[in-house]
Amino acid sequence: AQSVTQLGSHVSVSEGALVLLRCNYSSSVPPYLFWYVQYPNQGLQLLLKYTSAATLVKGINGFEAEFKKSETSFHLTKPSAHMSDAAEYFCAVLVGTSYDKVIFGPGTSLSVIP
Amino acid sequence: GAVVSQHPSRVICKSGTSVKIECRSLDFQATTMFWYRQFPKQSLMLMATSNEGSKATYEQGVEKDKFLINHASLTLSTLTVTSAHPEDSSFYICSAQPRTRSLPETQYFGPGTRLLVL
């Protein structure tokens, strides 16, 4: 079964420092992967998605993620953290025989220290 | 583009009453909509998938008679929590998926509805 895991339920970085949020997937078929961000008491916003067109995916707000098949990873990075980046981040994988369901990872809470 | 709304954003009700939550895709047609439940500090759990004009498909462990889902049009799906109890208190989030015929099809999420059952 396809699934995603996120190492680190909570990550804390200083403002201006590199952000690295980890996501590993398990899939027997080429996966379709997503990163979503959730601000308190709000829905989810799509940051970026992997479609197999390119291994390095650029998203909104300066985030990017690199798909590494050999490591079964899709880690999210941002060169310089901003206070407004503090939120919950979810890695997700598209599953189902028709790729019609999204399974979310447990999430990583990002704190940015001024 | 790709905006999904939910109404109400927050609802408080008495135990035993029913609550209806609406999910609308504002600028696209969604043949498929999804309903999720999220407990505090936890991830989203898929409750059911609804396709316009057909019965919803519920995930294992979700009571279909308690969580009634109707997908009456290509822009509207409703979730009714029947005979709500305090344990139904949660954050309910819907998502809508436009039919693009190219993978991966992206889900767009509503802002969520906070339900508190007293």
Tab-separated table of C-alpha atoms in Angstrom:
chain	number	residue	atom	x	y	z
A	1	ALA	CA	0.000	0.000	0.000
A	2	GLN	CA	1.153	3.484	-0.732
A	3	SER	CA	1.887	5.767	2.175
A	4	VAL	CA	4.006	8.682	3.291
A	5	THR	CA	5.955	9.285	6.453
A	6	GLN	CA	7.271	12.557	7.765
A	7	LEU	CA	10.282	12.456	10.024
A	8	GLY	CA	9.945	14.982	12.795
A	9	SER	CA	6.539	16.032	14.048
A	10	HIS	CA	7.981	19.403	14.973
A	11	VAL	CA	10.793	21.408	13.408
A	12	SER	CA	12.102	24.682	14.719
A	13	VAL	CA	14.365	27.005	12.717
A	14	SER	CA	15.674	30.514	13.107
A	15	GLU	CA	14.415	33.246	10.820
A	16	GLY	CA	16.639	33.311	7.739
A	17	ALA	CA	17.843	29.745	8.202
A	18	LEU	CA	17.307	26.825	5.865
A	19	VAL	CA	14.030	24.965	6.162
A	20	LEU	CA	14.135	21.198	5.575
A	21	LEU	CA	11.006	19.111	6.077
A	22	ARG	CA	11.362	15.419	5.374
A	23	CYS	CA	8.970	13.152	3.530
A	24	ASN	CA	9.474	9.559	2.498
A	25	TYR	CA	7.038	7.536	0.502
A	26	SER	CA	6.381	3.888	-0.096
A	27	SER	CA	4.953	2.944	-3.436
A	28	SER	CA	5.248	0.115	-5.888
A	29	VAL	CA	4.311	2.381	-8.749
A	30	PRO	CA	5.524	5.827	-9.751
A	31	PRO	CA	4.042	8.101	-7.128
A	32	TYR	CA	2.289	11.408	-7.453
A	33	LEU	CA	3.351	13.473	-4.460
A	34	PHE	CA	2.213	16.739	-2.943
A	35	TRP	CA	3.164	19.173	-0.236
A	36	TYR	CA	0.400	21.144	1.459
A	37	VAL	CA	0.562	23.862	4.114
A	38	GLN	CA	-2.072	24.508	6.742
A	39	TYR	CA	-2.263	27.671	8.805
A	40	PRO	CA	-4.148	27.553	12.131
A	41	ASN	CA	-7.869	26.947	11.755
A	42	GLN	CA	-7.673	26.991	7.993
A	43	GLY	CA	-7.853	24.526	5.153
A	44	LEU	CA	-4.917	23.275	3.161
A	45	GLN	CA	-3.048	25.157	0.496
A	46	LEU	CA	-1.093	23.374	-2.199
A	47	LEU	CA	2.596	24.270	-2.126
A	48	LEU	CA	3.790	22.053	-4.957
A	49	LYS	CA	3.324	18.691	-6.617
A	50	TYR	CA	5.520	16.110	-8.290
A	51	THR	CA	4.250	14.985	-11.661
A	52	SER	CA	7.314	13.110	-12.962
A	53	ALA	CA	8.085	15.914	-15.406
A	54	ALA	CA	11.024	17.108	-13.322
A	55	THR	CA	12.662	15.838	-10.164
A	56	LEU	CA	13.140	19.322	-8.728
A	57	VAL	CA	9.805	20.986	-8.223
A	58	LYS	CA	9.405	24.645	-7.420
A	59	GLY	CA	6.361	25.789	-5.546
A	60	ILE	CA	4.883	28.887	-4.052
A	61	ASN	CA	6.389	31.074	-1.335
A	62	GLY	CA	9.940	30.074	-2.242
A	63	PHE	CA	9.540	26.398	-1.409
A	64	GLU	CA	10.859	23.578	-3.518
A	65	ALA	CA	11.091	19.818	-3.253
A	66	GLU	CA	13.293	17.227	-4.865
A	67	PHE	CA	12.070	13.789	-5.824
A	68	LYS	CA	14.725	11.141	-5.212
A	69	LYS	CA	13.644	7.724	-6.332
A	70	SER	CA	16.722	5.997	-4.917
A	71	GLU	CA	15.905	7.363	-1.476
A	72	THR	CA	12.105	7.257	-1.901
A	73	SER	CA	12.082	10.812	-0.641
A	74	PHE	CA	10.406	14.096	-1.489
A	75	HIS	CA	11.855	16.542	1.035
A	76	LEU	CA	10.630	20.127	1.155
A	77	THR	CA	13.135	22.957	1.425
A	78	LYS	CA	13.304	26.719	1.552
A	79	PRO	CA	16.617	28.574	1.633
A	80	SER	CA	15.597	31.233	4.120
A	81	ALA	CA	12.784	30.885	6.644
A	82	HIS	CA	10.356	33.700	7.214
A	83	MET	CA	8.147	34.191	10.231
A	84	SER	CA	5.106	33.723	8.028
A	85	ASP	CA	6.253	30.183	7.198
A	86	ALA	CA	5.233	28.963	10.649
A	87	ALA	CA	2.487	26.442	9.954
A	88	GLU	CA	1.694	22.755	9.647
A	89	TYR	CA	3.068	21.015	6.577
A	90	PHE	CA	1.678	17.829	5.110
A	91	CYS	CA	3.234	15.536	2.564
A	92	ALA	CA	0.680	13.525	0.596
A	93	VAL	CA	0.517	10.820	-2.040
A	94	LEU	CA	-2.129	10.118	-4.619
A	95	VAL	CA	-3.398	6.549	-4.330
A	96	GLY	CA	-6.156	4.297	-5.608
A	97	THR	CA	-6.601	2.322	-8.762
A	98	SER	CA	-7.660	5.497	-10.498
A	99	TYR	CA	-5.373	7.730	-8.465
A	100	ASP	CA	-8.479	9.241	-6.952
A	101	LYS	CA	-7.544	9.478	-3.280
A	102	VAL	CA	-4.977	11.436	-1.368
A	103	ILE	CA	-3.306	9.955	1.681
A	104	PHE	CA	-1.695	12.462	4.005
A	105	GLY	CA	1.357	12.066	6.133
A	106	PRO	CA	1.158	12.851	9.851
A	107	GLY	CA	2.328	16.402	9.332
A	108	THR	CA	5.246	18.497	10.554
A	109	SER	CA	4.746	21.627	12.571
A	110	LEU	CA	7.243	24.321	11.626
A	111	SER	CA	8.163	27.028	14.103
A	112	VAL	CA	10.271	30.016	13.101
A	113	ILE	CA	12.261	31.717	15.814
A	114	PRO	CA	12.923	35.438	15.387
B	1	GLY	CA	-8.877	30.289	-9.526
B	2	ALA	CA	-9.777	26.936	-7.931
B	3	VAL	CA	-11.513	28.322	-4.866
B	4	VAL	CA	-13.497	26.098	-2.537
B	5	SER	CA	-15.747	27.497	0.159
B	6	GLN	CA	-17.324	25.920	3.189
B	7	HIS	CA	-20.267	27.051	5.226
B	8	PRO	CA	-20.522	27.503	8.098
B	9	SER	CA	-16.967	28.098	9.242
B	10	ARG	CA	-17.897	27.356	12.809
B	11	VAL	CA	-20.938	25.754	14.399
B	12	ILE	CA	-21.940	24.920	17.939
B	13	CYS	CA	-24.883	22.615	18.474
B	14	LYS	CA	-26.572	20.606	21.161
B	15	SER	CA	-26.121	16.875	21.419
B	16	GLY	CA	-28.739	15.014	19.401
B	17	THR	CA	-29.243	17.650	16.742
B	18	SER	CA	-28.162	17.424	13.111
B	19	VAL	CA	-25.745	19.759	11.432
B	20	LYS	CA	-25.297	20.372	7.721
B	21	ILE	CA	-22.023	21.587	6.246
B	22	GLU	CA	-21.826	22.850	2.681
B	23	CYS	CA	-18.856	22.644	0.366
B	24	ARG	CA	-18.847	24.621	-2.866
B	25	SER	CA	-16.407	24.906	-5.725
B	26	LEU	CA	-16.738	28.529	-6.751
B	27	ASP	CA	-14.982	28.732	-10.095
B	28	PHE	CA	-14.792	25.203	-11.422
B	29	GLN	CA	-16.879	22.090	-11.732
B	30	ALA	CA	-15.951	19.259	-9.423
B	31	THR	CA	-17.059	15.810	-10.388
B	32	THR	CA	-15.456	14.517	-7.212
B	33	MET	CA	-15.459	15.972	-3.732
B	34	PHE	CA	-13.864	14.620	-0.610
B	35	TRP	CA	-14.674	15.009	3.076
B	36	TYR	CA	-11.963	14.848	5.718
B	37	ARG	CA	-11.932	14.993	9.461
B	38	GLN	CA	-9.055	16.429	11.422
B	39	PHE	CA	-8.515	16.122	15.149
B	40	PRO	CA	-6.284	18.630	16.954
B	41	LYS	CA	-2.603	18.261	16.132
B	42	GLN	CA	-3.334	15.384	13.789
B	43	SER	CA	-3.407	14.755	10.088
B	44	LEU	CA	-6.443	14.674	7.837
B	45	MET	CA	-8.408	11.453	7.723
B	46	LEU	CA	-10.460	10.797	4.621
B	47	MET	CA	-14.077	10.100	5.536
B	48	ALA	CA	-15.705	9.704	2.144
B	49	THR	CA	-15.507	10.406	-1.543
B	50	SER	CA	-18.524	11.756	-3.338
B	51	ASN	CA	-19.154	11.826	-7.050
B	52	GLU	CA	-21.818	14.012	-8.551
B	53	GLY	CA	-25.061	12.143	-9.007
B	54	SER	CA	-24.014	8.952	-7.259
B	55	LYS	CA	-23.741	7.599	-3.756
B	56	ALA	CA	-20.734	8.494	-1.686
B	57	THR	CA	-18.007	5.968	-0.997
B	58	TYR	CA	-17.183	5.816	2.680
B	59	GLU	CA	-13.865	4.836	4.185
B	60	GLN	CA	-13.695	1.897	6.508
B	61	GLY	CA	-14.959	2.743	9.971
B	62	VAL	CA	-17.012	5.756	8.909
B	63	GLU	CA	-20.714	5.403	9.658
B	64	LYS	CA	-22.622	6.264	6.519
B	65	ASP	CA	-25.884	6.703	8.417
B	66	LYS	CA	-24.285	9.195	10.737
B	67	PHE	CA	-22.391	11.193	8.141
B	68	LEU	CA	-24.768	11.741	5.245
B	69	ILE	CA	-23.159	13.052	2.092
B	70	ASN	CA	-24.986	14.484	-0.856
B	71	HIS	CA	-23.328	15.648	-4.054
B	72	ALA	CA	-26.299	17.163	-5.819
B	73	SER	CA	-24.484	19.265	-8.378
B	74	LEU	CA	-21.045	19.748	-9.898
B	75	THR	CA	-20.368	22.603	-7.495
B	76	LEU	CA	-22.001	21.550	-4.250
B	77	SER	CA	-21.569	18.738	-1.769
B	78	THR	CA	-23.070	18.610	1.704
B	79	LEU	CA	-22.132	16.677	4.800
B	80	THR	CA	-24.832	16.200	7.420
B	81	VAL	CA	-23.789	15.003	10.837
B	82	THR	CA	-26.922	13.338	12.173
B	83	SER	CA	-27.713	13.099	15.872
B	84	ALA	CA	-24.440	14.738	16.731
B	85	HIS	CA	-22.626	13.817	19.922
B	86	PRO	CA	-19.656	15.438	21.658
B	87	GLU	CA	-17.280	12.898	20.130
B	88	ASP	CA	-18.250	14.229	16.698
B	89	SER	CA	-16.665	17.549	17.577
B	90	SER	CA	-13.879	18.083	15.121
B	91	PHE	CA	-12.581	20.107	12.194
B	92	TYR	CA	-14.224	19.006	8.962
B	93	ILE	CA	-12.536	19.874	5.685
B	94	CYS	CA	-13.796	19.304	2.185
B	95	SER	CA	-11.890	19.289	-1.054
B	96	ALA	CA	-12.941	19.418	-4.665
B	97	GLN	CA	-11.216	17.944	-7.647
B	98	PRO	CA	-11.695	19.406	-11.108
B	99	ARG	CA	-11.709	16.944	-13.934
B	100	THR	CA	-8.570	17.716	-15.948
B	101	ARG	CA	-8.011	14.292	-17.501
B	102	SER	CA	-4.333	14.511	-16.699
B	103	LEU	CA	-2.612	13.085	-13.665
B	104	PRO	CA	-2.106	14.096	-11.028
B	105	GLU	CA	-5.465	15.627	-10.493
B	106	THR	CA	-5.167	18.174	-7.750
B	107	GLN	CA	-7.564	18.592	-4.876
B	108	TYR	CA	-8.419	22.084	-3.736
B	109	PHE	CA	-9.361	22.457	-0.130
B	110	GLY	CA	-12.016	24.445	1.629
B	111	PRO	CA	-11.198	26.504	4.736
B	112	GLY	CA	-12.764	23.943	7.054
B	113	THR	CA	-15.685	23.886	9.481
B	114	ARG	CA	-15.162	23.699	13.208
B	115	LEU	CA	-17.939	21.679	14.824
B	116	LEU	CA	-18.459	21.725	18.567
B	117	VAL	CA	-21.178	19.520	20.018
B	118	LEU	CA	-22.214	20.341	23.552
